[in-house]
């Protein structure tokens, strides 16, 4: 019997995989996204027909300054499609170029500079015309303290360049997010341009351990509820949201009041990405989503967590992630080293004793979920042997052999294949 073949998103391309003859593949993809025929025209139309707001041209009129947020390099947002059209409108409305800023919402990630920044912005006219700067979460003087949120007391400290701008716009990509429900919209503001105190509160064990802080869930999600409170505390904010397919092509763009426009994008994405699956699997093969999400091991954890609803307890998640940029931050290495040294139970007990999470250890806490449910195996060619040991999961040198071994262990030939990794959310039932 001839083995089946498939590919996984891997780096800037795909990783070919051939199933062993005794295995049976069940490929799980999001629904085909109808693509926008003319992306440039779609951007112009959405700016002229906003959701819950006046047209962009009307919003720009009479403004003294503007700040446009964009995501950092971990999100493949098609900034080249919309940044310059918005800046052109602002200039035409009389906003001085010196008073227009593009701010990279890095959260606690490293800054994006040089060729990397040019790649993110995607249009040299933007870099030549207005200020493009990175957010620095640890610079206390660069933030405005708005006090705590009324419900859970999260300290709200937001980048001054955004808070003090006359016109505030957050742009981003709407996709499933493994703790905030969905990315984009309010999330680009917080944690995107929040101070470390705000971010570390969001990432503390009490938020990360909440069962409602999970992918595709906004109802009762503590992170989402706090983010909504934060944007209300800041005031008038508008959002431009994009949806793309697995080839990074534009499927939808919306613009308008930040909460209303994000809700429309979420409703669209939810129909396409939440896939009902009638059974659970002892073997799941997935990816970290390809570049830029799989550039580091730090982001790879998202691909491990997303398919857990369809994993049989004791089953195996096999994940492929290129990790061309290596492991992640020095802080993340410290957290992972602690996990490897003390084990999952002791690591979690330590987290629960802290009011604020140490930087990047929240990702390690999320990795506990697949480790506690089953077995996790990692294929990568971007990590050193020392870094592979720090992952705390089982490194493999062949996806095919790992599949065969998992099928033999379980006695179940059915293998769930999720080529696009965390961009698809399988739901059991």
mmCIF file with all atom_site columns, C-alpha atoms in Angstrom, residues 257-400:
data_model
loop_
_atom_site.group_PDB
_atom_site.id
_atom_site.type_symbol
_atom_site.label_atom_id
_atom_site.label_alt_id
_atom_site.label_comp_id
_atom_site.label_asym_id
_atom_site.label_entity_id
_atom_site.label_seq_id
_atom_site.pdbx_PDB_ins_code
_atom_site.Cartn_x
_atom_site.Cartn_y
_atom_site.Cartn_z
_atom_site.occupancy
_atom_site.B_iso_or_equiv
_atom_site.pdbx_formal_charge
_atom_site.auth_seq_id
_atom_site.auth_comp_id
_atom_site.auth_asym_id
_atom_site.auth_atom_id
_atom_site.pdbx_PDB_model_num
ATOM 1   C CA . UNK A 1 257 ? -13.914 51.743 16.040 1.00 0.00 ? 257 UNK A CA 1
ATOM 2   C CA . UNK A 1 258 ? -11.405 49.368 17.615 1.00 0.00 ? 258 UNK A CA 1
ATOM 3   C CA . UNK A 1 259 ? -13.807 47.007 19.414 1.00 0.00 ? 259 UNK A CA 1
ATOM 4   C CA . UNK A 1 260 ? -16.549 46.971 16.776 1.00 0.00 ? 260 UNK A CA 1
ATOM 5   C CA . UNK A 1 261 ? -14.214 46.460 13.803 1.00 0.00 ? 261 UNK A CA 1
ATOM 6   C CA . UNK A 1 262 ? -12.336 43.689 15.621 1.00 0.00 ? 262 UNK A CA 1
ATOM 7   C CA . UNK A 1 263 ? -15.599 41.907 16.446 1.00 0.00 ? 263 UNK A CA 1
ATOM 8   C CA . UNK A 1 264 ? -16.529 41.785 12.754 1.00 0.00 ? 264 UNK A CA 1
ATOM 9   C CA . UNK A 1 265 ? -13.134 40.301 11.857 1.00 0.00 ? 265 UNK A CA 1
ATOM 10  C CA . UNK A 1 266 ? -13.369 37.755 14.688 1.00 0.00 ? 266 UNK A CA 1
ATOM 11  C CA . UNK A 1 267 ? -16.805 36.602 13.529 1.00 0.00 ? 267 UNK A CA 1
ATOM 12  C CA . UNK A 1 268 ? -15.383 36.015 10.054 1.00 0.00 ? 268 UNK A CA 1
ATOM 13  C CA . UNK A 1 269 ? -12.267 34.190 11.256 1.00 0.00 ? 269 UNK A CA 1
ATOM 14  C CA . UNK A 1 270 ? -14.224 32.060 13.723 1.00 0.00 ? 270 UNK A CA 1
ATOM 15  C CA . UNK A 1 271 ? -16.313 30.542 10.927 1.00 0.00 ? 271 UNK A CA 1
ATOM 16  C CA . UNK A 1 272 ? -13.185 29.642 8.977  1.00 0.00 ? 272 UNK A CA 1
ATOM 17  C CA . UNK A 1 273 ? -10.693 28.465 11.585 1.00 0.00 ? 273 UNK A CA 1
ATOM 18  C CA . UNK A 1 274 ? -12.660 26.608 14.284 1.00 0.00 ? 274 UNK A CA 1
ATOM 19  C CA . UNK A 1 275 ? -12.979 23.123 12.797 1.00 0.00 ? 275 UNK A CA 1
ATOM 20  C CA . UNK A 1 276 ? -15.235 20.520 14.419 1.00 0.00 ? 276 UNK A CA 1
ATOM 21  C CA . UNK A 1 277 ? -13.573 17.106 14.616 1.00 0.00 ? 277 UNK A CA 1
ATOM 22  C CA . UNK A 1 278 ? -15.687 14.060 15.597 1.00 0.00 ? 278 UNK A CA 1
ATOM 23  C CA . UNK A 1 279 ? -12.946 12.080 17.359 1.00 0.00 ? 279 UNK A CA 1
ATOM 24  C CA . UNK A 1 280 ? -9.699  12.372 19.305 1.00 0.00 ? 280 UNK A CA 1
ATOM 25  C CA . UNK A 1 281 ? -6.338  11.100 18.066 1.00 0.00 ? 281 UNK A CA 1
ATOM 26  C CA . UNK A 1 282 ? -3.417  9.308  19.662 1.00 0.00 ? 282 UNK A CA 1
ATOM 27  C CA . UNK A 1 283 ? -1.106  10.863 17.054 1.00 0.00 ? 283 UNK A CA 1
ATOM 28  C CA . UNK A 1 284 ? -1.210  14.510 15.968 1.00 0.00 ? 284 UNK A CA 1
ATOM 29  C CA . UNK A 1 285 ? 1.259   15.995 13.490 1.00 0.00 ? 285 UNK A CA 1
ATOM 30  C CA . UNK A 1 286 ? 1.346   19.775 13.318 1.00 0.00 ? 286 UNK A CA 1
ATOM 31  C CA . UNK A 1 287 ? 3.581   22.777 12.661 1.00 0.00 ? 287 UNK A CA 1
ATOM 32  C CA . UNK A 1 288 ? 4.403   26.045 14.359 1.00 0.00 ? 288 UNK A CA 1
ATOM 33  C CA . UNK A 1 289 ? 2.779   27.909 11.469 1.00 0.00 ? 289 UNK A CA 1
ATOM 34  C CA . UNK A 1 290 ? 5.840   28.639 9.345  1.00 0.00 ? 290 UNK A CA 1
ATOM 35  C CA . UNK A 1 291 ? 7.738   31.932 9.162  1.00 0.00 ? 291 UNK A CA 1
ATOM 36  C CA . UNK A 1 292 ? 7.664   34.293 10.983 1.00 0.00 ? 292 UNK A CA 1
ATOM 37  C CA . UNK A 1 293 ? 5.916   32.423 13.796 1.00 0.00 ? 293 UNK A CA 1
ATOM 38  C CA . UNK A 1 294 ? 8.317   29.473 13.768 1.00 0.00 ? 294 UNK A CA 1
ATOM 39  C CA . UNK A 1 295 ? 11.467  31.616 13.746 1.00 0.00 ? 295 UNK A CA 1
ATOM 40  C CA . UNK A 1 296 ? 12.104  30.813 17.422 1.00 0.00 ? 296 UNK A CA 1
ATOM 41  C CA . UNK A 1 297 ? 11.256  27.975 19.760 1.00 0.00 ? 297 UNK A CA 1
ATOM 42  C CA . UNK A 1 298 ? 9.536   30.523 22.045 1.00 0.00 ? 298 UNK A CA 1
ATOM 43  C CA . UNK A 1 299 ? 6.657   30.888 19.573 1.00 0.00 ? 299 UNK A CA 1
ATOM 44  C CA . UNK A 1 300 ? 6.572   27.147 18.804 1.00 0.00 ? 300 UNK A CA 1
ATOM 45  C CA . UNK A 1 301 ? 4.660   26.423 22.004 1.00 0.00 ? 301 UNK A CA 1
ATOM 46  C CA . UNK A 1 302 ? 1.516   27.866 20.405 1.00 0.00 ? 302 UNK A CA 1
ATOM 47  C CA . UNK A 1 303 ? 1.441   25.002 17.937 1.00 0.00 ? 303 UNK A CA 1
ATOM 48  C CA . UNK A 1 304 ? 1.712   22.465 20.769 1.00 0.00 ? 304 UNK A CA 1
ATOM 49  C CA . UNK A 1 305 ? -1.211  23.902 22.717 1.00 0.00 ? 305 UNK A CA 1
ATOM 50  C CA . UNK A 1 306 ? -3.741  24.593 19.964 1.00 0.00 ? 306 UNK A CA 1
ATOM 51  C CA . UNK A 1 307 ? -4.669  20.969 19.017 1.00 0.00 ? 307 UNK A CA 1
ATOM 52  C CA . UNK A 1 308 ? -4.988  19.620 22.570 1.00 0.00 ? 308 UNK A CA 1
ATOM 53  C CA . UNK A 1 309 ? -8.779  19.402 22.435 1.00 0.00 ? 309 UNK A CA 1
ATOM 54  C CA . UNK A 1 310 ? -8.457  16.482 19.990 1.00 0.00 ? 310 UNK A CA 1
ATOM 55  C CA . UNK A 1 311 ? -5.493  14.712 21.632 1.00 0.00 ? 311 UNK A CA 1
ATOM 56  C CA . UNK A 1 312 ? -6.183  11.420 23.358 1.00 0.00 ? 312 UNK A CA 1
ATOM 57  C CA . UNK A 1 313 ? -4.743  11.505 26.903 1.00 0.00 ? 313 UNK A CA 1
ATOM 58  C CA . UNK A 1 314 ? -1.342  9.894  26.708 1.00 0.00 ? 314 UNK A CA 1
ATOM 59  C CA . UNK A 1 315 ? -1.129  10.528 22.956 1.00 0.00 ? 315 UNK A CA 1
ATOM 60  C CA . UNK A 1 316 ? 1.670   12.181 21.017 1.00 0.00 ? 316 UNK A CA 1
ATOM 61  C CA . UNK A 1 317 ? 1.940   15.659 19.487 1.00 0.00 ? 317 UNK A CA 1
ATOM 62  C CA . UNK A 1 318 ? 4.648   15.808 16.811 1.00 0.00 ? 318 UNK A CA 1
ATOM 63  C CA . UNK A 1 319 ? 5.477   19.399 15.864 1.00 0.00 ? 319 UNK A CA 1
ATOM 64  C CA . UNK A 1 320 ? 7.790   20.773 13.170 1.00 0.00 ? 320 UNK A CA 1
ATOM 65  C CA . UNK A 1 321 ? 9.326   24.221 13.682 1.00 0.00 ? 321 UNK A CA 1
ATOM 66  C CA . UNK A 1 322 ? 12.315  25.573 11.786 1.00 0.00 ? 322 UNK A CA 1
ATOM 67  C CA . UNK A 1 323 ? 13.575  27.870 14.620 1.00 0.00 ? 323 UNK A CA 1
ATOM 68  C CA . UNK A 1 324 ? 15.879  29.642 12.158 1.00 0.00 ? 324 UNK A CA 1
ATOM 69  C CA . UNK A 1 325 ? 16.331  32.452 14.702 1.00 0.00 ? 325 UNK A CA 1
ATOM 70  C CA . UNK A 1 326 ? 17.203  30.084 17.531 1.00 0.00 ? 326 UNK A CA 1
ATOM 71  C CA . UNK A 1 327 ? 15.658  29.582 20.927 1.00 0.00 ? 327 UNK A CA 1
ATOM 72  C CA . UNK A 1 328 ? 14.296  32.893 22.172 1.00 0.00 ? 328 UNK A CA 1
ATOM 73  C CA . UNK A 1 329 ? 15.216  35.501 24.744 1.00 0.00 ? 329 UNK A CA 1
ATOM 74  C CA . UNK A 1 330 ? 17.694  35.091 27.584 1.00 0.00 ? 330 UNK A CA 1
ATOM 75  C CA . UNK A 1 331 ? 14.763  35.347 30.025 1.00 0.00 ? 331 UNK A CA 1
ATOM 76  C CA . UNK A 1 332 ? 12.985  32.510 28.258 1.00 0.00 ? 332 UNK A CA 1
ATOM 77  C CA . UNK A 1 333 ? 16.110  30.359 28.470 1.00 0.00 ? 333 UNK A CA 1
ATOM 78  C CA . UNK A 1 334 ? 16.156  30.919 32.225 1.00 0.00 ? 334 UNK A CA 1
ATOM 79  C CA . UNK A 1 335 ? 12.510  29.836 32.546 1.00 0.00 ? 335 UNK A CA 1
ATOM 80  C CA . UNK A 1 336 ? 13.033  26.741 30.411 1.00 0.00 ? 336 UNK A CA 1
ATOM 81  C CA . UNK A 1 337 ? 16.170  25.790 32.319 1.00 0.00 ? 337 UNK A CA 1
ATOM 82  C CA . UNK A 1 338 ? 14.153  26.001 35.536 1.00 0.00 ? 338 UNK A CA 1
ATOM 83  C CA . UNK A 1 339 ? 11.451  23.753 34.051 1.00 0.00 ? 339 UNK A CA 1
ATOM 84  C CA . UNK A 1 340 ? 14.010  21.156 32.994 1.00 0.00 ? 340 UNK A CA 1
ATOM 85  C CA . UNK A 1 341 ? 15.757  21.330 36.374 1.00 0.00 ? 341 UNK A CA 1
ATOM 86  C CA . UNK A 1 342 ? 12.764  21.060 38.735 1.00 0.00 ? 342 UNK A CA 1
ATOM 87  C CA . UNK A 1 343 ? 10.070  19.434 36.576 1.00 0.00 ? 343 UNK A CA 1
ATOM 88  C CA . UNK A 1 344 ? 6.542   20.605 35.631 1.00 0.00 ? 344 UNK A CA 1
ATOM 89  C CA . UNK A 1 345 ? 4.854   20.297 39.047 1.00 0.00 ? 345 UNK A CA 1
ATOM 90  C CA . UNK A 1 346 ? 7.483   22.229 40.998 1.00 0.00 ? 346 UNK A CA 1
ATOM 91  C CA . UNK A 1 347 ? 7.737   24.818 38.228 1.00 0.00 ? 347 UNK A CA 1
ATOM 92  C CA . UNK A 1 348 ? 3.984   25.472 38.365 1.00 0.00 ? 348 UNK A CA 1
ATOM 93  C CA . UNK A 1 349 ? 4.007   25.753 42.163 1.00 0.00 ? 349 UNK A CA 1
ATOM 94  C CA . UNK A 1 350 ? 6.695   28.415 41.874 1.00 0.00 ? 350 UNK A CA 1
ATOM 95  C CA . UNK A 1 351 ? 4.630   30.393 39.372 1.00 0.00 ? 351 UNK A CA 1
ATOM 96  C CA . UNK A 1 352 ? 1.552   30.342 41.592 1.00 0.00 ? 352 UNK A CA 1
ATOM 97  C CA . UNK A 1 353 ? 3.464   32.096 44.364 1.00 0.00 ? 353 UNK A CA 1
ATOM 98  C CA . UNK A 1 354 ? 4.225   35.162 42.183 1.00 0.00 ? 354 UNK A CA 1
ATOM 99  C CA . UNK A 1 355 ? 2.020   38.205 41.612 1.00 0.00 ? 355 UNK A CA 1
ATOM 100 C CA . UNK A 1 356 ? 4.008   39.130 38.491 1.00 0.00 ? 356 UNK A CA 1
ATOM 101 C CA . UNK A 1 357 ? 5.386   36.667 35.984 1.00 0.00 ? 357 UNK A CA 1
ATOM 102 C CA . UNK A 1 358 ? 9.070   36.802 35.206 1.00 0.00 ? 358 UNK A CA 1
ATOM 103 C CA . UNK A 1 359 ? 9.613   37.874 31.618 1.00 0.00 ? 359 UNK A CA 1
ATOM 104 C CA . UNK A 1 360 ? 8.703   35.152 29.101 1.00 0.00 ? 360 UNK A CA 1
ATOM 105 C CA . UNK A 1 361 ? 8.116   32.407 31.689 1.00 0.00 ? 361 UNK A CA 1
ATOM 106 C CA . UNK A 1 362 ? 4.409   32.491 30.834 1.00 0.00 ? 362 UNK A CA 1
ATOM 107 C CA . UNK A 1 363 ? 5.221   30.661 27.611 1.00 0.00 ? 363 UNK A CA 1
ATOM 108 C CA . UNK A 1 364 ? 6.855   27.928 29.677 1.00 0.00 ? 364 UNK A CA 1
ATOM 109 C CA . UNK A 1 365 ? 3.694   27.719 31.778 1.00 0.00 ? 365 UNK A CA 1
ATOM 110 C CA . UNK A 1 366 ? 1.660   27.202 28.601 1.00 0.00 ? 366 UNK A CA 1
ATOM 111 C CA . UNK A 1 367 ? 3.999   24.380 27.563 1.00 0.00 ? 367 UNK A CA 1
ATOM 112 C CA . UNK A 1 368 ? 2.990   22.500 30.704 1.00 0.00 ? 368 UNK A CA 1
ATOM 113 C CA . UNK A 1 369 ? -0.449  21.822 29.195 1.00 0.00 ? 369 UNK A CA 1
ATOM 114 C CA . UNK A 1 370 ? 0.654   19.482 26.396 1.00 0.00 ? 370 UNK A CA 1
ATOM 115 C CA . UNK A 1 371 ? 3.344   17.952 28.614 1.00 0.00 ? 371 UNK A CA 1
ATOM 116 C CA . UNK A 1 372 ? 0.761   17.065 31.249 1.00 0.00 ? 372 UNK A CA 1
ATOM 117 C CA . UNK A 1 373 ? -1.694  15.606 28.715 1.00 0.00 ? 373 UNK A CA 1
ATOM 118 C CA . UNK A 1 374 ? 0.621   13.530 26.565 1.00 0.00 ? 374 UNK A CA 1
ATOM 119 C CA . UNK A 1 375 ? 3.967   13.316 24.820 1.00 0.00 ? 375 UNK A CA 1
ATOM 120 C CA . UNK A 1 376 ? 5.495   16.162 22.793 1.00 0.00 ? 376 UNK A CA 1
ATOM 121 C CA . UNK A 1 377 ? 8.101   15.591 20.088 1.00 0.00 ? 377 UNK A CA 1
ATOM 122 C CA . UNK A 1 378 ? 9.918   18.350 18.183 1.00 0.00 ? 378 UNK A CA 1
ATOM 123 C CA . UNK A 1 379 ? 11.476  18.306 14.730 1.00 0.00 ? 379 UNK A CA 1
ATOM 124 C CA . UNK A 1 380 ? 13.755  21.260 13.991 1.00 0.00 ? 380 UNK A CA 1
ATOM 125 C CA . UNK A 1 381 ? 16.998  21.996 12.255 1.00 0.00 ? 381 UNK A CA 1
ATOM 126 C CA . UNK A 1 382 ? 17.490  25.415 13.853 1.00 0.00 ? 382 UNK A CA 1
ATOM 127 C CA . UNK A 1 383 ? 18.471  24.558 17.438 1.00 0.00 ? 383 UNK A CA 1
ATOM 128 C CA . UNK A 1 384 ? 21.756  23.392 18.917 1.00 0.00 ? 384 UNK A CA 1
ATOM 129 C CA . UNK A 1 385 ? 21.887  20.221 21.002 1.00 0.00 ? 385 UNK A CA 1
ATOM 130 C CA . UNK A 1 386 ? 22.002  22.317 24.184 1.00 0.00 ? 386 UNK A CA 1
ATOM 131 C CA . UNK A 1 387 ? 18.959  24.284 23.072 1.00 0.00 ? 387 UNK A CA 1
ATOM 132 C CA . UNK A 1 388 ? 17.064  21.103 22.249 1.00 0.00 ? 388 UNK A CA 1
ATOM 133 C CA . UNK A 1 389 ? 17.677  19.920 25.800 1.00 0.00 ? 389 UNK A CA 1
ATOM 134 C CA . UNK A 1 390 ? 16.275  23.227 27.106 1.00 0.00 ? 390 UNK A CA 1
ATOM 135 C CA . UNK A 1 391 ? 12.965  22.693 25.304 1.00 0.00 ? 391 UNK A CA 1
ATOM 136 C CA . UNK A 1 392 ? 11.948  20.061 27.845 1.00 0.00 ? 392 UNK A CA 1
ATOM 137 C CA . UNK A 1 393 ? 10.301  18.041 25.056 1.00 0.00 ? 393 UNK A CA 1
ATOM 138 C CA . UNK A 1 394 ? 11.608  15.098 23.032 1.00 0.00 ? 394 UNK A CA 1
ATOM 139 C CA . UNK A 1 395 ? 13.725  16.041 20.002 1.00 0.00 ? 395 UNK A CA 1
ATOM 140 C CA . UNK A 1 396 ? 13.339  13.872 16.899 1.00 0.00 ? 396 UNK A CA 1
ATOM 141 C CA . UNK A 1 397 ? 15.295  13.735 13.650 1.00 0.00 ? 397 UNK A CA 1
ATOM 142 C CA . UNK A 1 398 ? 12.516  12.295 11.483 1.00 0.00 ? 398 UNK A CA 1
ATOM 143 C CA . UNK A 1 399 ? 8.816   13.160 11.473 1.00 0.00 ? 399 UNK A CA 1
ATOM 144 C CA . UNK A 1 400 ? 8.084   9.984  9.517  1.00 0.00 ? 400 UNK A CA 1
#
